[in-house]
CSV table of C-alpha atoms in Angstrom, one decimal:
chain,number,residue,atom,x,y,z
A,1,MET,CA,139.2,6.1,-26.2
A,2,LYS,CA,136.6,3.3,-26.9
A,3,ALA,CA,136.0,3.0,-23.2
A,4,TRP,CA,135.3,6.7,-22.9
A,5,LEU,CA,133.0,6.6,-25.9
A,6,GLN,CA,131.1,3.7,-24.2
A,7,ALA,CA,131.0,5.7,-20.9
A,8,ALA,CA,129.6,8.7,-22.9
A,9,ARG,CA,126.4,6.7,-23.8
A,10,PRO,CA,125.7,8.7,-27.0
A,11,PRO,CA,121.9,7.7,-27.1
A,12,ALA,CA,121.5,9.6,-23.8
A,13,GLN,CA,122.2,12.9,-25.6
A,14,ALA,CA,118.6,12.8,-26.8
A,15,ASN,CA,117.5,13.4,-23.2
A,16,ILE,CA,119.4,16.7,-23.2
A,17,ALA,CA,119.2,17.9,-26.8
A,18,VAL,CA,115.5,17.6,-27.2
A,19,PRO,CA,114.5,19.8,-24.2
A,20,LEU,CA,117.2,22.3,-25.4
A,21,LEU,CA,115.6,22.4,-28.8
A,22,PHE,CA,112.2,22.9,-27.3
A,23,GLY,CA,113.4,25.8,-25.1
A,24,GLN,CA,114.9,27.6,-28.2
A,25,ALA,CA,111.7,27.0,-30.1
A,26,LEU,CA,109.8,28.7,-27.2
A,27,ALA,CA,112.2,31.7,-27.5
A,28,TYR,CA,111.5,32.0,-31.2
A,29,ALA,CA,107.7,31.7,-30.8
A,30,GLN,CA,107.3,33.9,-27.7
A,31,ALA,CA,110.2,36.4,-28.1
A,32,GLY,CA,111.0,36.3,-31.8
A,33,ALA,CA,114.6,35.5,-30.9
A,34,PHE,CA,116.9,33.0,-32.7
A,35,SER,CA,120.7,33.1,-33.3
A,36,TRP,CA,122.7,30.3,-34.8
A,37,LYS,CA,125.7,31.3,-32.7
A,38,ARG,CA,123.7,30.9,-29.5
A,39,PHE,CA,122.2,27.7,-30.9
A,40,ALA,CA,125.7,26.3,-31.1
A,41,LEU,CA,126.5,27.6,-27.6
A,42,VAL,CA,123.4,26.0,-26.2
A,43,HIS,CA,124.3,22.6,-27.7
A,44,VAL,CA,127.9,22.7,-26.6
A,45,TYR,CA,126.5,23.4,-23.1
A,46,GLY,CA,124.2,20.4,-23.6
A,47,LEU,CA,127.1,18.2,-24.6
A,48,PHE,CA,129.0,19.0,-21.4
A,49,VAL,CA,125.9,18.6,-19.3
A,50,HIS,CA,125.2,15.2,-20.9
A,51,LEU,CA,128.8,14.0,-20.3
A,52,PHE,CA,128.8,15.3,-16.8
A,53,ILE,CA,125.7,13.4,-15.9
A,54,VAL,CA,126.7,10.1,-17.4
A,55,PHE,CA,130.2,10.1,-16.0
A,56,ALA,CA,129.0,11.3,-12.5
A,57,ASN,CA,126.2,8.8,-12.3
A,58,ASP,CA,128.5,5.9,-13.3
A,59,ALA,CA,131.0,7.0,-10.6
A,60,ALA,CA,128.2,7.2,-8.0
A,61,ASP,CA,126.3,4.0,-8.9
A,62,TRP,CA,129.1,1.6,-9.7
A,63,ARG,CA,128.4,-0.7,-6.8
A,64,ALA,CA,124.7,-1.1,-7.9
A,65,ASP,CA,125.8,-1.5,-11.5
A,66,LEU,CA,128.0,-4.5,-10.6
A,67,GLY,CA,125.0,-6.5,-9.6
A,68,ASN,CA,122.7,-5.3,-12.4
A,69,LYS,CA,121.8,-8.2,-14.7
A,70,THR,CA,118.8,-6.7,-16.4
A,71,TYR,CA,120.4,-3.6,-17.9
A,72,ASN,CA,119.8,-2.4,-21.5
A,73,VAL,CA,121.0,0.5,-23.7
A,74,PHE,CA,118.9,3.0,-21.7
A,75,SER,CA,119.6,1.8,-18.2
A,76,GLY,CA,122.2,0.2,-15.9
A,77,GLY,CA,124.9,2.7,-16.6
A,78,SER,CA,127.5,2.4,-19.3
A,79,ARG,CA,129.0,-0.8,-17.9
A,80,VAL,CA,132.5,0.4,-18.1
A,81,VAL,CA,133.2,-0.2,-14.4
A,82,PRO,CA,131.6,-3.7,-14.3
A,83,GLU,CA,133.6,-4.6,-17.4
A,84,GLY,CA,136.8,-3.3,-15.9
A,85,LYS,CA,137.4,-0.7,-18.6
A,86,LEU,CA,137.4,2.4,-16.4
A,87,THR,CA,137.5,3.0,-12.6
A,88,PRO,CA,135.1,5.1,-10.6
A,89,ARG,CA,137.9,7.5,-9.9
A,90,GLN,CA,138.6,8.0,-13.6
A,91,LEU,CA,134.9,8.6,-14.2
A,92,ALA,CA,134.7,11.1,-11.3
A,93,ASN,CA,137.7,13.0,-12.8
A,94,GLY,CA,136.0,13.0,-16.2
A,95,ALA,CA,132.8,14.4,-14.5
A,96,MET,CA,134.8,17.2,-12.9
A,97,LEU,CA,136.4,18.1,-16.2
A,98,MET,CA,132.9,18.2,-17.8
A,99,ALA,CA,131.7,20.4,-14.9
A,100,LEU,CA,134.5,22.8,-15.8
A,101,GLY,CA,133.3,22.8,-19.4
A,102,ILE,CA,129.8,23.7,-18.2
A,103,GLY,CA,131.2,26.5,-16.2
A,104,ALA,CA,133.3,27.8,-19.1
A,105,ILE,CA,130.2,27.9,-21.4
A,106,GLY,CA,128.4,29.8,-18.7
A,107,ALA,CA,131.2,32.3,-18.4
A,108,VAL,CA,131.4,32.7,-22.2
A,109,ALA,CA,127.6,33.3,-22.3
A,110,GLY,CA,127.8,35.7,-19.4
A,111,PHE,CA,130.7,37.8,-20.3
A,112,ILE,CA,130.8,37.7,-24.1
A,113,GLU,CA,127.1,37.2,-25.0
A,114,ARG,CA,126.1,39.4,-22.0
A,115,LEU,CA,123.7,36.9,-20.5
A,116,PRO,CA,124.3,37.6,-16.7
A,117,PHE,CA,122.2,34.6,-15.5
A,118,ALA,CA,124.1,32.1,-17.6
A,119,VAL,CA,126.6,31.3,-14.8
A,120,VAL,CA,123.7,30.5,-12.4
A,121,LEU,CA,122.1,28.4,-15.1
A,122,ALA,CA,125.4,26.6,-15.5
A,123,ALA,CA,125.5,25.8,-11.8
A,124,LEU,CA,122.0,24.3,-11.6
A,125,PRO,CA,122.7,21.0,-13.4
A,126,LEU,CA,125.7,20.5,-11.2
A,127,GLY,CA,123.6,21.0,-8.0
A,128,ILE,CA,120.7,18.9,-9.2
A,129,LEU,CA,123.0,16.0,-10.2
A,130,TRP,CA,124.8,16.2,-6.8
A,131,ALA,CA,121.5,16.1,-4.9
A,132,TYR,CA,120.4,13.1,-7.1
A,133,SER,CA,123.5,10.9,-6.9
A,134,PHE,CA,125.8,12.0,-4.1
A,135,PRO,CA,125.7,12.5,-0.3
A,136,PRO,CA,124.2,14.0,1.8
A,137,PHE,CA,121.0,14.1,-0.2
A,138,ARG,CA,121.4,11.2,-2.7
A,139,LEU,CA,117.7,11.3,-3.6
A,140,SER,CA,118.0,8.6,-6.3
A,141,TYR,CA,118.5,6.3,-3.3
A,142,ARG,CA,116.3,8.0,-0.7
A,143,GLY,CA,113.4,8.7,-3.0
A,144,ASN,CA,112.1,11.6,-5.2
A,145,GLY,CA,114.8,11.3,-7.8
A,146,GLU,CA,112.0,11.5,-10.3
A,147,VAL,CA,111.2,15.0,-9.1
A,148,LEU,CA,114.8,16.1,-9.5
A,149,GLN,CA,114.8,14.7,-13.1
A,150,ALA,CA,111.6,16.6,-13.8
A,151,LEU,CA,113.2,19.7,-12.5
A,152,GLY,CA,116.5,19.2,-14.4
A,153,VAL,CA,115.4,17.9,-17.8
A,154,GLY,CA,111.9,19.3,-17.9
A,155,VAL,CA,112.4,22.8,-16.4
A,156,VAL,CA,116.1,23.8,-16.2
A,157,LEU,CA,117.1,22.8,-19.7
A,158,PRO,CA,114.2,24.5,-21.6
A,159,LEU,CA,114.6,27.6,-19.4
A,160,THR,CA,118.4,27.7,-20.1
A,161,ALA,CA,117.8,27.4,-23.8
A,162,PHE,CA,115.1,30.0,-23.8
A,163,TYR,CA,117.3,32.4,-21.9
A,164,TYR,CA,120.3,31.9,-24.2
A,165,GLN,CA,118.2,32.8,-27.2
A,166,ALA,CA,115.9,35.5,-25.8
A,167,GLY,CA,118.4,37.1,-23.4
A,168,THR,CA,115.7,37.4,-20.8
A,169,PHE,CA,113.0,35.3,-19.1
A,170,ALA,CA,110.4,38.1,-19.3
A,171,PRO,CA,108.5,36.8,-22.5
A,172,LEU,CA,108.3,33.2,-21.3
A,173,HIS,CA,104.9,31.7,-20.5
A,174,LEU,CA,105.9,29.5,-17.5
A,175,ALA,CA,103.0,27.2,-18.2
A,176,SER,CA,104.8,26.2,-21.4
A,177,ILE,CA,107.2,24.0,-19.5
A,178,VAL,CA,104.6,22.2,-17.4
A,179,PRO,CA,104.3,19.4,-20.1
A,180,THR,CA,108.1,19.0,-20.3
A,181,ALA,CA,108.3,18.7,-16.5
A,182,LEU,CA,105.8,15.9,-16.6
A,183,LEU,CA,107.8,14.2,-19.3
A,184,GLY,CA,110.9,14.5,-17.2
A,185,TYR,CA,109.2,12.8,-14.3
A,186,ALA,CA,107.8,10.0,-16.6
A,187,GLY,CA,111.2,9.6,-18.2
A,188,ASN,CA,112.9,8.9,-14.9
A,189,VAL,CA,110.3,6.3,-13.9
A,190,THR,CA,110.5,4.7,-17.3
A,191,THR,CA,114.2,4.3,-17.7
A,192,ALA,CA,114.6,3.0,-14.1
A,193,LEU,CA,112.3,0.1,-14.8
A,194,PRO,CA,115.0,-2.3,-16.2
A,195,ASP,CA,117.1,-1.6,-13.1
A,196,THR,CA,114.5,-2.6,-10.6
A,197,PRO,CA,116.1,-5.9,-9.3
A,198,ALA,CA,119.5,-4.2,-8.9
A,199,ASP,CA,118.0,-1.1,-7.4
A,200,ARG,CA,116.1,-3.2,-4.9
A,201,LYS,CA,119.3,-4.9,-3.8
A,202,ALA,CA,121.0,-1.5,-3.6
A,203,ARG,CA,118.1,-0.2,-1.5
A,204,LYS,CA,117.3,2.5,-4.0
A,205,ARG,CA,113.8,3.9,-3.4
A,206,THR,CA,112.8,4.3,-7.1
A,207,LEU,CA,109.1,4.3,-7.9
A,208,ALA,CA,109.3,0.8,-9.2
A,209,VAL,CA,111.0,-0.4,-6.0
A,210,VAL,CA,108.5,1.4,-3.7
A,211,LEU,CA,105.3,0.8,-5.6
A,212,GLY,CA,106.2,-2.2,-7.7
A,213,GLU,CA,107.0,-2.5,-11.4
A,214,ARG,CA,103.5,-2.7,-12.8
A,215,PRO,CA,102.2,0.4,-10.8
A,216,ALA,CA,105.4,2.2,-12.0
A,217,ARG,CA,104.6,1.3,-15.6
A,218,ILE,CA,101.0,2.6,-15.2
A,219,THR,CA,102.4,5.8,-13.7
A,220,ALA,CA,104.8,6.3,-16.6
A,221,ILE,CA,102.0,5.9,-19.1
A,222,GLY,CA,99.6,8.1,-17.1
A,223,VAL,CA,102.0,11.0,-16.6
A,224,THR,CA,103.1,10.9,-20.3
A,225,ALA,CA,99.5,10.9,-21.3
A,226,ALA,CA,98.8,13.9,-19.1
A,227,ALA,CA,101.7,15.7,-20.7
A,228,LEU,CA,100.2,15.0,-24.2
A,229,LEU,CA,96.8,16.2,-23.1
A,230,LEU,CA,98.4,19.4,-21.7
A,231,GLY,CA,100.4,19.9,-24.9
A,232,PHE,CA,98.4,23.0,-25.7
A,233,MET,CA,100.2,24.7,-22.8
A,234,ALA,CA,103.5,24.2,-24.6
A,235,LEU,CA,102.1,26.2,-27.5
A,236,PRO,CA,100.4,29.3,-26.2
A,237,GLY,CA,98.9,31.4,-28.9
A,238,LYS,CA,98.7,28.5,-31.3
A,239,ALA,CA,95.4,27.0,-32.5
A,240,PRO,CA,94.4,24.0,-30.4
A,241,TRP,CA,94.4,21.7,-33.4
A,242,ILE,CA,98.2,22.2,-33.7
A,243,ALA,CA,98.8,20.6,-30.3
A,244,ALA,CA,96.5,17.8,-31.2
A,245,VAL,CA,98.4,17.1,-34.4
A,246,ALA,CA,101.7,17.2,-32.5
A,247,ALA,CA,100.3,14.6,-30.1
A,248,LEU,CA,99.4,12.0,-32.8
A,249,ALA,CA,102.7,10.2,-33.2
A,250,PRO,CA,103.5,10.1,-29.4
A,251,ALA,CA,100.0,9.0,-28.7
A,252,VAL,CA,100.4,6.0,-31.1
A,253,ALA,CA,103.7,5.1,-29.4
A,254,LEU,CA,102.1,5.3,-26.0
A,255,GLY,CA,99.1,3.2,-27.1
A,256,LEU,CA,101.5,0.5,-28.3
A,257,ALA,CA,103.0,0.4,-24.8
A,258,VAL,CA,99.7,-0.2,-23.0
A,259,PRO,CA,99.5,-4.0,-23.9
A,260,LEU,CA,102.9,-4.4,-22.3
A,261,VAL,CA,101.9,-3.1,-18.9
A,262,PRO,CA,100.9,-6.5,-17.4
A,263,HIS,CA,104.1,-8.3,-18.2
A,264,ALA,CA,107.0,-6.0,-19.1
A,265,ASN,CA,108.9,-6.7,-15.8
A,266,ALA,CA,112.7,-6.2,-15.7
A,267,SER,CA,113.1,-10.0,-15.8
A,268,ALA,CA,111.3,-10.1,-19.2
A,269,ARG,CA,114.1,-8.1,-20.8
A,270,ASN,CA,112.8,-7.8,-24.3
A,271,ALA,CA,109.3,-6.7,-23.3
A,272,CYS,CA,110.8,-4.3,-20.8
A,273,LEU,CA,113.0,-2.8,-23.4
A,274,ARG,CA,110.1,-2.4,-25.8
A,275,PHE,CA,108.1,-0.6,-23.1
A,276,VAL,CA,111.0,1.7,-22.3
A,277,VAL,CA,111.5,2.5,-26.0
A,278,LEU,CA,107.8,3.2,-26.6
A,279,VAL,CA,107.1,5.4,-23.5
A,280,ALA,CA,110.4,7.3,-23.6
A,281,GLY,CA,110.0,7.6,-27.4
A,282,ALA,CA,106.6,9.1,-26.9
A,283,GLY,CA,108.0,11.8,-24.7
A,284,SER,CA,110.7,12.7,-27.2
A,285,LEU,CA,108.3,12.7,-30.1
A,286,ALA,CA,106.0,15.0,-28.1
A,287,GLN,CA,108.7,17.5,-27.5
A,288,LEU,CA,109.9,17.4,-31.1
A,289,GLY,CA,106.4,18.0,-32.2
A,290,TRP,CA,106.0,21.0,-30.0
A,291,THR,CA,109.4,22.2,-31.2
A,292,ALA,CA,108.4,22.0,-34.8
A,293,ALA,CA,105.0,23.6,-34.1
A,294,ALA,CA,106.6,26.5,-32.2
A,295,PHE,CA,109.1,27.2,-35.0
A,296,ILE,CA,106.8,26.9,-38.0
A,297,ALA,CA,103.1,26.9,-37.1
A,298,PRO,CA,101.2,30.2,-37.5
């Protein structure tokens, strides 16, 4: 059981839960819809998605993880395969079980809650993860894995949460998810930084491998800053000052990351970890700020 808990990587749930919260806040702000029952359904869905992703990625990347010496709590997989606690086959079986859970939630939402697109929305994370980590696409190795994470975390998750609460996509201002898509892209670039030496050996074409670690850090900060500047798009109908207030805490975190840009290489593990925490934290704080504003701001 301890091995499976380690494989589950509980801190990674924030990458799923926060976009789902934001999507439900959009449904409340733009459609006046909120149900605690559907809130629970959304986050059970999110739990299955999270576990599917971490188990499947560990099963797909175990060879690269064996040679990863610069991992941290946010990167490098769960380490259960390198440490001999679970096998890739066990993780693949666990991922398939979680995929069934995602499908079951989609079926419950579709047939009991009368949300006909829920089954399609349940299939999307499976397809995106397959294209990200497995043949024939395997874009995390071939390049543009960042775009897939932007699509999955920044678009599909908020859309799914919005639909579960509102029961329709009609009231949604699509521009509202532009900032979250940017944060999804930046999040992938950021959390891949500690893995750069191992990714280079594994011939992964991450942004840090292709452009270099420092340009990747600059990109992560720049894209996150762009999302903060476009935060007003996440809050249509709200006064502009509300988005500005929501951006204060993440802007501070991002500002603290700037001095680390010159030297936070993967080999400087503590500096790299601080950079990842600050930039990824800025993205999460931004989404939580927009969520709070969508729920409570006039």
